[in-house]
Coordinates of N, CA and C in Angstrom, one line a residue:
Chain S
G20 N -63.6 55.6 -4.3 CA -63.9 55.5 -5.6 C -63.1 56.4 -6.5
E21 N -63.2 56.3 -7.8 CA -62.5 57.2 -8.7 C -62.9 58.7 -8.4
S22 N -62.0 59.6 -8.8 CA -62.4 61.0 -8.7 C -62.7 61.5 -10.0
V23 N -63.9 62.1 -10.1 CA -64.3 62.8 -11.3 C -64.7 64.2 -10.9
G24 N -64.2 65.2 -11.6 CA -64.6 66.5 -11.2 C -64.8 67.4 -12.4
L25 N -65.4 68.5 -12.2 CA -65.8 69.4 -13.3 C -65.1 70.7 -13.0
H26 N -64.7 71.5 -14.1 CA -64.0 72.7 -14.0 C -65.0 73.9 -13.6
L27 N -66.2 73.9 -14.2 CA -67.1 75.1 -14.0 C -68.3 74.7 -13.3
P28 N -68.6 75.3 -12.1 CA -69.9 74.9 -11.5 C -71.1 75.5 -12.1
T29 N -71.0 76.7 -12.7 CA -72.2 77.3 -13.3 C -71.8 77.9 -14.7
L30 N -72.6 77.7 -15.7 CA -72.4 78.2 -17.0 C -73.7 78.9 -17.5
S31 N -73.6 80.1 -17.9 CA -74.7 80.9 -18.4 C -74.5 81.1 -19.9
V32 N -75.5 80.8 -20.7 CA -75.4 81.0 -22.1 C -76.6 81.7 -22.6
Q33 N -76.5 82.3 -23.8 CA -77.7 82.9 -24.4 C -78.4 81.8 -25.3
E34 N -79.7 81.9 -25.3 CA -80.4 81.0 -26.1 C -79.9 81.0 -27.6
G35 N -79.7 79.9 -28.1 CA -79.2 79.8 -29.5 C -77.7 79.6 -29.6
D36 N -77.0 79.9 -28.5 CA -75.6 79.7 -28.6 C -75.2 78.3 -28.3
N37 N -74.0 77.9 -28.6 CA -73.5 76.6 -28.2 C -73.0 76.6 -26.8
S38 N -73.1 75.5 -26.1 CA -72.6 75.3 -24.7 C -71.6 74.2 -24.7
I39 N -70.6 74.4 -23.9 CA -69.6 73.4 -23.7 C -69.4 73.2 -22.2
I40 N -69.6 72.0 -21.8 CA -69.5 71.6 -20.4 C -68.3 70.6 -20.2
N41 N -67.4 70.9 -19.3 CA -66.2 70.1 -19.2 C -66.2 69.2 -18.0
C42 N -65.4 68.1 -18.1 CA -65.3 67.2 -17.0 C -63.9 66.6 -17.0
A43 N -63.3 66.5 -15.8 CA -62.0 65.8 -15.7 C -62.2 64.6 -14.9
Y44 N -61.4 63.5 -15.2 CA -61.5 62.3 -14.4 C -60.1 61.9 -14.0
S45 N -59.9 61.1 -13.0 CA -58.6 60.8 -12.6 C -58.2 59.3 -12.8
N46 N -59.2 58.4 -13.0 CA -58.8 57.0 -13.2 C -58.5 56.7 -14.6
S47 N -57.3 56.4 -14.9 CA -56.9 56.1 -16.3 C -57.5 54.8 -16.8
A48 N -58.0 54.0 -15.8 CA -58.6 52.7 -16.2 C -60.1 52.9 -16.6
S49 N -60.7 54.0 -16.4 CA -62.1 54.2 -16.8 C -62.2 54.1 -18.3
D50 N -63.2 53.3 -18.7 CA -63.3 53.1 -20.1 C -64.7 53.3 -20.7
Y51 N -65.6 53.9 -19.8 CA -66.9 54.2 -20.3 C -67.4 55.4 -19.6
F52 N -68.0 56.3 -20.3 CA -68.4 57.6 -19.7 C -69.8 58.0 -20.2
I53 N -70.5 58.6 -19.3 CA -71.9 59.0 -19.6 C -72.1 60.4 -19.2
W54 N -72.8 61.2 -19.9 CA -73.3 62.5 -19.5 C -74.8 62.4 -19.2
Y55 N -75.1 63.0 -18.0 CA -76.5 63.0 -17.5 C -77.0 64.4 -17.4
K56 N -78.3 64.6 -17.6 CA -78.9 65.9 -17.3 C -79.9 65.7 -16.2
Q57 N -79.8 66.6 -15.2 CA -80.7 66.5 -14.1 C -81.5 67.8 -13.9
E58 N -82.8 67.7 -14.0 CA -83.6 68.8 -13.8 C -84.0 68.8 -12.3
S59 N -84.4 70.0 -11.9 CA -84.8 70.2 -10.4 C -85.9 69.2 -10.0
G60 N -85.6 68.4 -8.9 CA -86.6 67.5 -8.4 C -86.7 66.2 -9.1
K61 N -85.8 65.9 -10.1 CA -85.9 64.7 -10.9 C -84.6 63.9 -10.8
G62 N -84.7 62.7 -11.2 CA -83.5 61.9 -11.3 C -82.7 62.2 -12.5
P63 N -81.4 61.9 -12.6 CA -80.6 62.1 -13.7 C -81.1 61.4 -15.0
Q64 N -81.0 62.0 -16.1 CA -81.5 61.5 -17.3 C -80.3 61.3 -18.3
F65 N -80.2 60.2 -18.9 CA -79.1 59.9 -19.8 C -79.2 60.8 -21.0
I66 N -78.0 61.3 -21.4 CA -77.9 62.2 -22.6 C -77.2 61.4 -23.7
I67 N -75.9 61.1 -23.4 CA -75.0 60.5 -24.4 C -73.9 59.7 -23.7
D68 N -73.4 58.7 -24.3 CA -72.3 58.0 -23.7 C -71.1 57.8 -24.7
I69 N -70.0 57.4 -24.2 CA -68.8 57.2 -25.1 C -67.9 56.2 -24.5
R70 N -67.4 55.2 -25.3 CA -66.5 54.3 -24.8 C -65.1 54.8 -25.0
S71 N -64.1 54.3 -24.3 CA -62.8 54.8 -24.3 C -62.0 54.6 -25.7
N72 N -62.6 53.7 -26.5 CA -62.0 53.5 -27.8 C -62.4 54.5 -28.9
M73 N -63.2 55.5 -28.4 CA -63.7 56.5 -29.3 C -63.2 57.9 -28.7
D74 N -63.1 58.9 -29.6 CA -62.8 60.2 -29.1 C -63.9 61.2 -29.3
K75 N -64.9 60.8 -30.1 CA -66.0 61.7 -30.3 C -67.3 60.8 -30.6
R76 N -68.4 61.3 -30.1 CA -69.6 60.7 -30.5 C -70.7 61.8 -30.5
Q77 N -71.6 61.7 -31.5 CA -72.6 62.7 -31.7 C -74.0 62.1 -31.5
G78 N -74.8 63.0 -31.0 CA -76.2 62.7 -30.9 C -77.0 63.8 -31.5
Q79 N -78.3 63.9 -31.1 CA -79.1 65.0 -31.6 C -78.7 66.3 -30.8
R80 N -78.1 67.2 -31.4 CA -77.7 68.5 -30.8 C -76.6 68.4 -29.8
V81 N -76.2 67.2 -29.4 CA -75.1 67.0 -28.5 C -74.0 66.2 -29.0
T82 N -72.8 66.6 -28.6 CA -71.6 65.9 -29.0 C -70.7 65.7 -27.7
V83 N -70.2 64.5 -27.5 CA -69.2 64.2 -26.4 C -67.9 64.0 -27.0
L84 N -66.9 64.7 -26.4 CA -65.5 64.5 -26.8 C -64.7 63.9 -25.7
L85 N -63.8 63.0 -26.0 CA -63.0 62.3 -25.0 C -61.6 62.5 -25.3
N86 N -60.8 63.0 -24.4 CA -59.4 63.1 -24.6 C -58.7 62.2 -23.5
K87 N -58.3 61.0 -23.8 CA -57.8 60.1 -22.8 C -56.4 60.5 -22.3
T88 N -55.7 61.2 -23.2 CA -54.3 61.7 -22.8 C -54.3 62.5 -21.6
V89 N -55.3 63.5 -21.5 CA -55.4 64.4 -20.4 C -56.6 64.1 -19.5
K90 N -57.2 62.9 -19.7 CA -58.3 62.5 -18.9 C -59.4 63.6 -18.8
H91 N -59.9 63.9 -19.9 CA -60.9 65.0 -20.0 C -62.0 64.7 -21.0
L92 N -63.2 65.0 -20.6 CA -64.3 64.9 -21.6 C -65.2 66.1 -21.5
S93 N -65.8 66.4 -22.6 CA -66.7 67.5 -22.7 C -68.0 67.2 -23.4
L94 N -69.0 68.0 -23.0 CA -70.3 67.8 -23.6 C -70.6 69.1 -24.4
Q95 N -70.9 69.0 -25.6 CA -71.2 70.2 -26.4 C -72.7 70.1 -26.8
I96 N -73.4 71.2 -26.5 CA -74.8 71.3 -26.8 C -74.9 72.4 -27.9
A97 N -75.5 72.1 -29.0 CA -75.6 73.0 -30.1 C -77.0 73.7 -30.0
A98 N -77.0 75.0 -30.3 CA -78.2 75.8 -30.3 C -79.0 75.6 -29.0
T99 N -78.3 76.0 -27.9 CA -78.9 75.8 -26.6 C -80.3 76.4 -26.5
Q100 N -81.2 75.6 -25.9 CA -82.6 76.1 -25.7 C -82.9 76.2 -24.2
P101 N -83.9 77.0 -23.9 CA -84.3 77.1 -22.4 C -84.5 75.8 -21.8
G102 N -85.0 74.8 -22.5 CA -85.3 73.5 -21.9 C -84.0 72.7 -21.6
D103 N -82.9 73.2 -22.0 CA -81.6 72.6 -21.7 C -81.1 73.1 -20.3
S104 N -81.7 74.0 -19.7 CA -81.3 74.5 -18.4 C -81.5 73.4 -17.4
A105 N -80.4 73.0 -16.7 CA -80.4 71.9 -15.8 C -79.0 71.8 -15.2
V106 N -78.8 70.8 -14.4 CA -77.4 70.4 -13.9 C -77.0 69.2 -14.7
Y107 N -75.7 69.3 -15.2 CA -75.2 68.3 -16.0 C -74.0 67.6 -15.3
F108 N -74.1 66.3 -15.3 CA -73.1 65.5 -14.6 C -72.4 64.5 -15.6
C109 N -71.1 64.4 -15.5 CA -70.5 63.3 -16.1 C -70.3 62.1 -15.1
A110 N -70.3 60.9 -15.6 CA -70.1 59.7 -14.8 C -69.1 58.8 -15.5
E111 N -68.4 58.1 -14.8 CA -67.4 57.2 -15.4 C -67.4 55.9 -14.7
T112 N -66.9 54.8 -15.4 CA -66.8 53.5 -14.8 C -65.6 52.8 -15.4
S113 N -65.0 51.9 -14.7 CA -63.9 51.1 -15.2 C -64.4 49.6 -15.3
D114 N -65.5 49.3 -14.7 CA -66.0 48.0 -14.7 C -67.4 47.8 -15.2
F115 N -68.1 48.8 -15.6 CA -69.5 48.7 -16.1 C -70.4 48.4 -15.0
N116 N -69.9 48.4 -13.8 CA -70.8 48.1 -12.6 C -71.0 49.3 -11.7
K117 N -69.8 49.9 -11.3 CA -69.8 51.0 -10.4 C -69.6 52.3 -11.2
F118 N -70.5 53.2 -11.0 CA -70.5 54.5 -11.8 C -70.2 55.6 -10.8
Y119 N -69.3 56.5 -11.1 CA -68.9 57.6 -10.2 C -69.2 58.9 -10.9
F120 N -69.8 59.8 -10.2 CA -70.3 61.0 -10.8 C -69.3 62.2 -10.5
G121 N -69.2 63.1 -11.4 CA -68.5 64.3 -11.2 C -69.4 65.3 -10.5
S122 N -68.8 66.5 -10.2 CA -69.5 67.4 -9.3 C -70.6 68.2 -9.9
G123 N -70.7 68.2 -11.2 CA -71.9 68.8 -11.8 C -71.6 70.3 -12.3
T124 N -72.3 70.6 -13.4 CA -72.3 72.0 -13.8 C -73.7 72.4 -14.1
K125 N -74.1 73.6 -13.5 CA -75.4 74.1 -13.7 C -75.4 75.0 -15.0
L126 N -76.3 74.6 -15.9 CA -76.4 75.4 -17.1 C -77.6 76.3 -17.1
N127 N -77.4 77.6 -17.2 CA -78.5 78.5 -17.3 C -78.6 79.1 -18.7
V128 N -79.7 79.0 -19.3 CA -79.9 79.4 -20.6 C -80.8 80.7 -20.6
K129 N -80.2 81.8 -21.0 CA -80.9 83.1 -21.0 C -81.7 83.3 -22.3
P130 N -83.0 83.6 -22.1 CA -83.8 83.8 -23.4 C -83.4 85.1 -24.1
Chain P
D24 N -94.6 56.0 -19.3 CA -94.6 54.7 -18.6 C -93.6 54.7 -17.5
A25 N -94.0 54.5 -16.3 CA -93.0 54.5 -15.2 C -92.1 53.3 -15.3
M26 N -90.8 53.5 -15.3 CA -89.9 52.3 -15.4 C -89.2 52.1 -14.1
V27 N -88.8 53.1 -13.4 CA -88.2 53.0 -12.1 C -89.0 53.9 -11.1
I28 N -89.6 53.2 -10.2 CA -90.5 53.9 -9.3 C -90.0 53.9 -7.9
Q29 N -90.0 55.1 -7.3 CA -89.6 55.2 -5.9 C -90.7 55.7 -5.1
N30 N -90.9 55.1 -4.0 CA -91.9 55.5 -3.0 C -91.3 55.5 -1.6
P31 N -91.7 56.5 -0.8 CA -92.5 57.7 -1.2 C -91.6 58.7 -1.9
R32 N -92.1 59.7 -2.5 CA -91.3 60.7 -3.1 C -90.7 61.6 -2.0
Y33 N -91.4 61.8 -0.9 CA -91.0 62.6 0.2 C -91.2 61.8 1.5
Q34 N -90.1 61.8 2.3 CA -90.2 61.0 3.5 C -89.6 61.8 4.6
V35 N -90.4 62.0 5.7 CA -89.9 62.6 6.9 C -89.8 61.6 8.0
T36 N -88.6 61.6 8.6 CA -88.4 60.7 9.8 C -87.7 61.5 10.9
Q37 N -87.8 60.9 12.1 CA -87.2 61.5 13.2 C -85.8 61.0 13.4
F38 N -85.0 61.8 14.0 CA -83.6 61.4 14.3 C -83.6 60.1 15.1
G39 N -82.9 59.1 14.5 CA -82.8 57.8 15.2 C -83.9 56.8 14.9
K40 N -84.9 57.2 14.2 CA -86.0 56.3 13.9 C -85.8 55.6 12.6
P41 N -85.8 54.3 12.6 CA -85.5 53.6 11.3 C -86.5 54.0 10.2
V42 N -85.9 54.0 9.0 CA -86.8 54.3 7.8 C -86.4 53.5 6.7
T43 N -87.3 53.1 5.9 CA -87.1 52.3 4.7 C -87.6 53.0 3.4
L44 N -86.8 53.1 2.4 CA -87.2 53.7 1.1 C -87.2 52.5 0.1
S45 N -88.2 52.6 -0.8 CA -88.4 51.5 -1.7 C -88.2 51.9 -3.1
C46 N -87.8 51.0 -3.9 CA -87.6 51.2 -5.4 C -88.1 49.9 -6.1
S47 N -88.9 50.2 -7.2 CA -89.3 49.1 -8.0 C -89.0 49.4 -9.4
Q48 N -88.9 48.4 -10.3 CA -88.6 48.6 -11.7 C -89.5 47.6 -12.5
T49 N -89.8 48.1 -13.7 CA -90.6 47.3 -14.6 C -89.7 46.9 -15.8
L50 N -88.4 47.1 -15.7 CA -87.5 46.9 -16.8 C -86.9 45.5 -16.8
N51 N -87.0 44.8 -15.7 CA -86.4 43.5 -15.5 C -84.9 43.5 -15.7
H52 N -84.3 44.6 -15.2 CA -82.9 44.8 -15.2 C -82.1 44.0 -14.1
N53 N -80.9 43.6 -14.5 CA -80.2 42.8 -13.5 C -79.7 43.6 -12.3
V54 N -79.3 44.9 -12.6 CA -78.5 45.7 -11.7 C -79.4 46.8 -11.1
M55 N -79.3 46.9 -9.8 CA -80.0 48.0 -9.1 C -79.1 48.7 -8.2
Y56 N -79.2 50.1 -8.2 CA -78.3 50.9 -7.5 C -79.0 51.8 -6.5
W57 N -78.3 52.2 -5.5 CA -78.8 53.3 -4.6 C -77.7 54.3 -4.5
Y58 N -78.1 55.6 -4.7 CA -77.2 56.7 -4.6 C -77.8 57.7 -3.6
Q59 N -76.9 58.4 -2.9 CA -77.3 59.5 -2.1 C -76.9 60.8 -2.7
Q60 N -77.8 61.7 -2.8 CA -77.4 63.0 -3.4 C -77.8 64.2 -2.5
K61 N -76.9 64.8 -2.0 CA -77.1 66.0 -1.1 C -77.2 67.2 -2.0
S62 N -77.8 68.3 -1.4 CA -78.1 69.5 -2.2 C -76.8 70.0 -2.9
S63 N -77.0 70.3 -4.2 CA -75.9 70.9 -5.0 C -74.7 70.0 -5.1
Q64 N -74.9 68.7 -4.9 CA -73.8 67.8 -5.0 C -74.1 66.7 -6.0
A65 N -73.1 65.9 -6.4 CA -73.3 64.8 -7.3 C -73.8 63.6 -6.6
P66 N -74.5 62.7 -7.3 CA -75.0 61.5 -6.7 C -73.8 60.7 -6.2
K67 N -73.9 60.1 -5.0 CA -72.8 59.3 -4.5 C -73.3 57.9 -4.4
L68 N -72.5 57.0 -5.0 CA -72.9 55.6 -4.9 C -72.8 55.0 -3.5
L69 N -73.9 54.4 -3.1 CA -73.9 53.7 -1.8 C -73.6 52.2 -1.9
F70 N -74.4 51.6 -2.8 CA -74.2 50.1 -3.1 C -75.0 49.8 -4.3
H71 N -74.8 48.5 -4.8 CA -75.6 48.0 -5.9 C -75.7 46.5 -5.8
Y72 N -76.7 46.0 -6.4 CA -77.0 44.6 -6.6 C -76.8 44.2 -8.0
Y73 N -76.0 43.2 -8.3 CA -76.0 42.6 -9.6 C -76.7 41.3 -9.4
D74 N -77.9 41.2 -9.9 CA -78.8 40.1 -9.5 C -78.9 40.0 -8.0
K75 N -78.5 38.9 -7.4 CA -78.6 38.9 -5.9 C -77.3 39.2 -5.2
D76 N -76.3 39.5 -6.0 CA -75.0 39.8 -5.4 C -74.9 41.2 -4.9
F77 N -74.7 41.4 -3.7 CA -74.7 42.7 -3.1 C -73.2 43.3 -3.1
N78 N -73.1 44.5 -3.5 CA -71.8 45.2 -3.5 C -71.8 46.5 -2.8
N79 N -71.1 46.6 -1.7 CA -71.2 47.8 -0.9 C -69.9 48.7 -1.2
E80 N -70.1 50.0 -1.2 CA -69.0 50.9 -1.4 C -68.3 50.9 0.0
A81 N -67.0 51.1 -0.1 CA -66.2 51.0 1.1 C -66.5 52.1 2.1
D82 N -67.0 53.3 1.6 CA -67.2 54.4 2.5 C -68.7 54.5 2.8
T83 N -69.5 53.6 2.5 CA -70.9 53.6 2.9 C -71.1 53.3 4.3
P84 N -71.7 54.1 5.1 CA -71.8 53.9 6.6 C -72.6 52.6 6.8
D85 N -72.3 51.9 7.9 CA -73.0 50.7 8.3 C -74.5 51.0 8.6
N86 N -74.8 52.2 8.9 CA -76.2 52.6 9.1 C -77.1 52.4 7.9
F87 N -76.5 52.2 6.8 CA -77.2 52.0 5.5 C -77.2 50.5 5.2
Q88 N -78.3 50.0 4.9 CA -78.4 48.6 4.5 C -79.4 48.5 3.3
S89 N -79.3 47.4 2.6 CA -80.2 47.2 1.5 C -80.7 45.8 1.4
R90 N -81.8 45.7 0.8 CA -82.4 44.3 0.5 C -82.9 44.3 -0.9
R91 N -82.8 43.2 -1.5 CA -83.4 43.0 -2.8 C -84.1 41.6 -2.8
P92 N -85.3 41.6 -2.5 CA -86.0 40.3 -2.4 C -86.3 39.6 -3.7
N93 N -86.4 40.4 -4.8 CA -86.6 39.9 -6.1 C -86.1 40.8 -7.1
T94 N -86.2 40.5 -8.4 CA -85.6 41.3 -9.4 C -86.2 42.7 -9.5
S95 N -87.5 42.8 -9.1 CA -88.2 44.1 -9.3 C -88.0 45.1 -8.2
F96 N -87.7 44.6 -7.0 CA -87.8 45.5 -5.8 C -86.4 45.6 -5.2
C97 N -86.1 46.8 -4.6 CA -84.9 47.0 -3.9 C -85.2 48.0 -2.8
F98 N -84.7 47.8 -1.6 CA -85.0 48.6 -0.4 C -83.8 49.2 0.1
L99 N -83.9 50.4 0.6 CA -82.8 51.1 1.4 C -83.3 51.3 2.8
D100 N -82.6 50.7 3.7 CA -82.9 50.8 5.1 C -81.9 51.7 5.8
I101 N -82.3 52.7 6.5 CA -81.4 53.5 7.3 C -81.8 53.2 8.7
R102 N -80.9 52.6 9.4 CA -81.2 52.0 10.7 C -81.4 53.1 11.8
S103 N -80.6 54.1 11.8 CA -80.7 55.2 12.8 C -80.3 56.5 12.1
P104 N -81.3 57.1 11.4 CA -81.0 58.3 10.6 C -80.5 59.4 11.5
G105 N -79.4 60.1 11.0 CA -78.9 61.3 11.6 C -79.3 62.5 10.7
L106 N -79.0 63.7 11.3 CA -79.4 64.9 10.5 C -78.6 64.9 9.2
G107 N -77.4 64.4 9.2 CA -76.5 64.3 8.0 C -77.0 63.4 7.0
D108 N -78.0 62.6 7.2 CA -78.5 61.6 6.3 C -79.7 62.3 5.4
A109 N -80.0 63.5 5.8 CA -81.0 64.2 5.0 C -80.5 64.4 3.6
A110 N -81.2 63.9 2.6 CA -80.7 64.0 1.2 C -81.8 63.4 0.3
M111 N -81.5 63.5 -1.0 CA -82.3 62.8 -2.0 C -81.6 61.4 -2.2
Y112 N -82.5 60.4 -2.2 CA -82.0 59.1 -2.4 C -82.5 58.6 -3.8
L113 N -81.5 58.3 -4.7 CA -81.9 57.9 -6.0 C -81.6 56.4 -6.2
C114 N -82.6 55.8 -6.9 CA -82.5 54.4 -7.3 C -82.3 54.4 -8.8
A115 N -81.4 53.5 -9.2 CA -81.2 53.3 -10.7 C -81.1 51.9 -11.0
T116 N -81.4 51.6 -12.3 CA -81.3 50.2 -12.8 C -80.4 50.2 -14.0
R117 N -80.0 49.0 -14.3 CA -79.2 48.8 -15.6 C -79.2 47.4 -16.0
T118 N -79.4 47.1 -17.2 CA -79.3 45.8 -17.7 C -77.8 45.4 -17.7
G119 N -77.5 44.2 -17.5 CA -76.1 43.8 -17.5 C -75.3 43.9 -18.8
R120 N -76.0 44.2 -19.9 CA -75.4 44.2 -21.2 C -74.9 45.5 -21.6
I121 N -75.5 46.6 -21.1 CA -75.0 47.9 -21.6 C -74.9 48.8 -20.4
G122 N -74.3 50.0 -20.6 CA -73.9 50.8 -19.5 C -75.0 51.8 -19.0
E123 N -75.9 52.1 -19.8 CA -76.9 53.2 -19.5 C -77.7 52.8 -18.2
Q124 N -77.7 53.7 -17.3 CA -78.5 53.6 -16.1 C -79.8 54.3 -16.2
Y125 N -80.9 53.8 -15.7 CA -82.2 54.4 -15.7 C -82.5 54.8 -14.2
F126 N -82.7 56.1 -14.0 CA -82.9 56.6 -12.7 C -84.4 56.8 -12.4
G127 N -84.7 56.5 -11.1 CA -86.0 56.9 -10.6 C -86.1 58.4 -10.3
P128 N -87.2 58.9 -9.8 CA -87.3 60.3 -9.5 C -86.7 60.7 -8.2
G129 N -86.4 59.7 -7.4 CA -85.8 60.0 -6.1 C -86.8 60.1 -4.9
T130 N -86.3 59.8 -3.8 CA -87.0 60.1 -2.5 C -86.3 61.1 -1.7
R131 N -86.9 62.2 -1.4 CA -86.3 63.2 -0.6 C -86.5 62.9 0.9
L132 N -85.5 62.7 1.6 CA -85.6 62.3 3.0 C -85.2 63.5 3.9
T133 N -86.1 63.8 4.8 CA -85.9 64.9 5.8 C -85.8 64.2 7.2
V134 N -84.8 64.6 7.9 CA -84.7 64.1 9.3 C -84.9 65.2 10.3
T135 N -85.8 65.0 11.2 CA -86.1 66.1 12.1 C -85.6 65.7 13.5

């Protein structure tokens, strides 16, 4: 399958700060990307997605940026809260059927 | 409201003893997935069904099989579990029209 990887395995931020989680992918044919949040003992939960024809998409407190030139996407969380503490995965697909996950970043939010 | 249900949440099996994990959905989604997730790792796609069409990943061991008797249910059969098969097994669904996957809570499999 395609290779999707993350630069930082663990990220610690202070409550109220902004967080940026990065993801690199290798398949230039990938055209749809999703960020998931996974809390301990639970399945991944959808956060936000982006198609390859966009370079930015915003949700509530979250923004995803896509740079197709360098095959990189990032998740920005504004005003990080303790409830944001979790592992974050990016996933990508080139056919909308098979989804491949990156290695994950653990976000620790310090009160 | 439970949308993707996995039973049991915890399963213990013996080395070499066949085990079946189940997944059901109330979303009427076309696509159902099985992922394996080992500790501190990303979910790894094992296979998926698009309606009744089965799609196996090239690196999924033959030890892993799946059945989808109807839209709502999908099973993961591990014919001869090894110690290396201990993991969280995640089921997910997706409607054929959009990309978002809905995950169940997972079944944590222990092999003794």
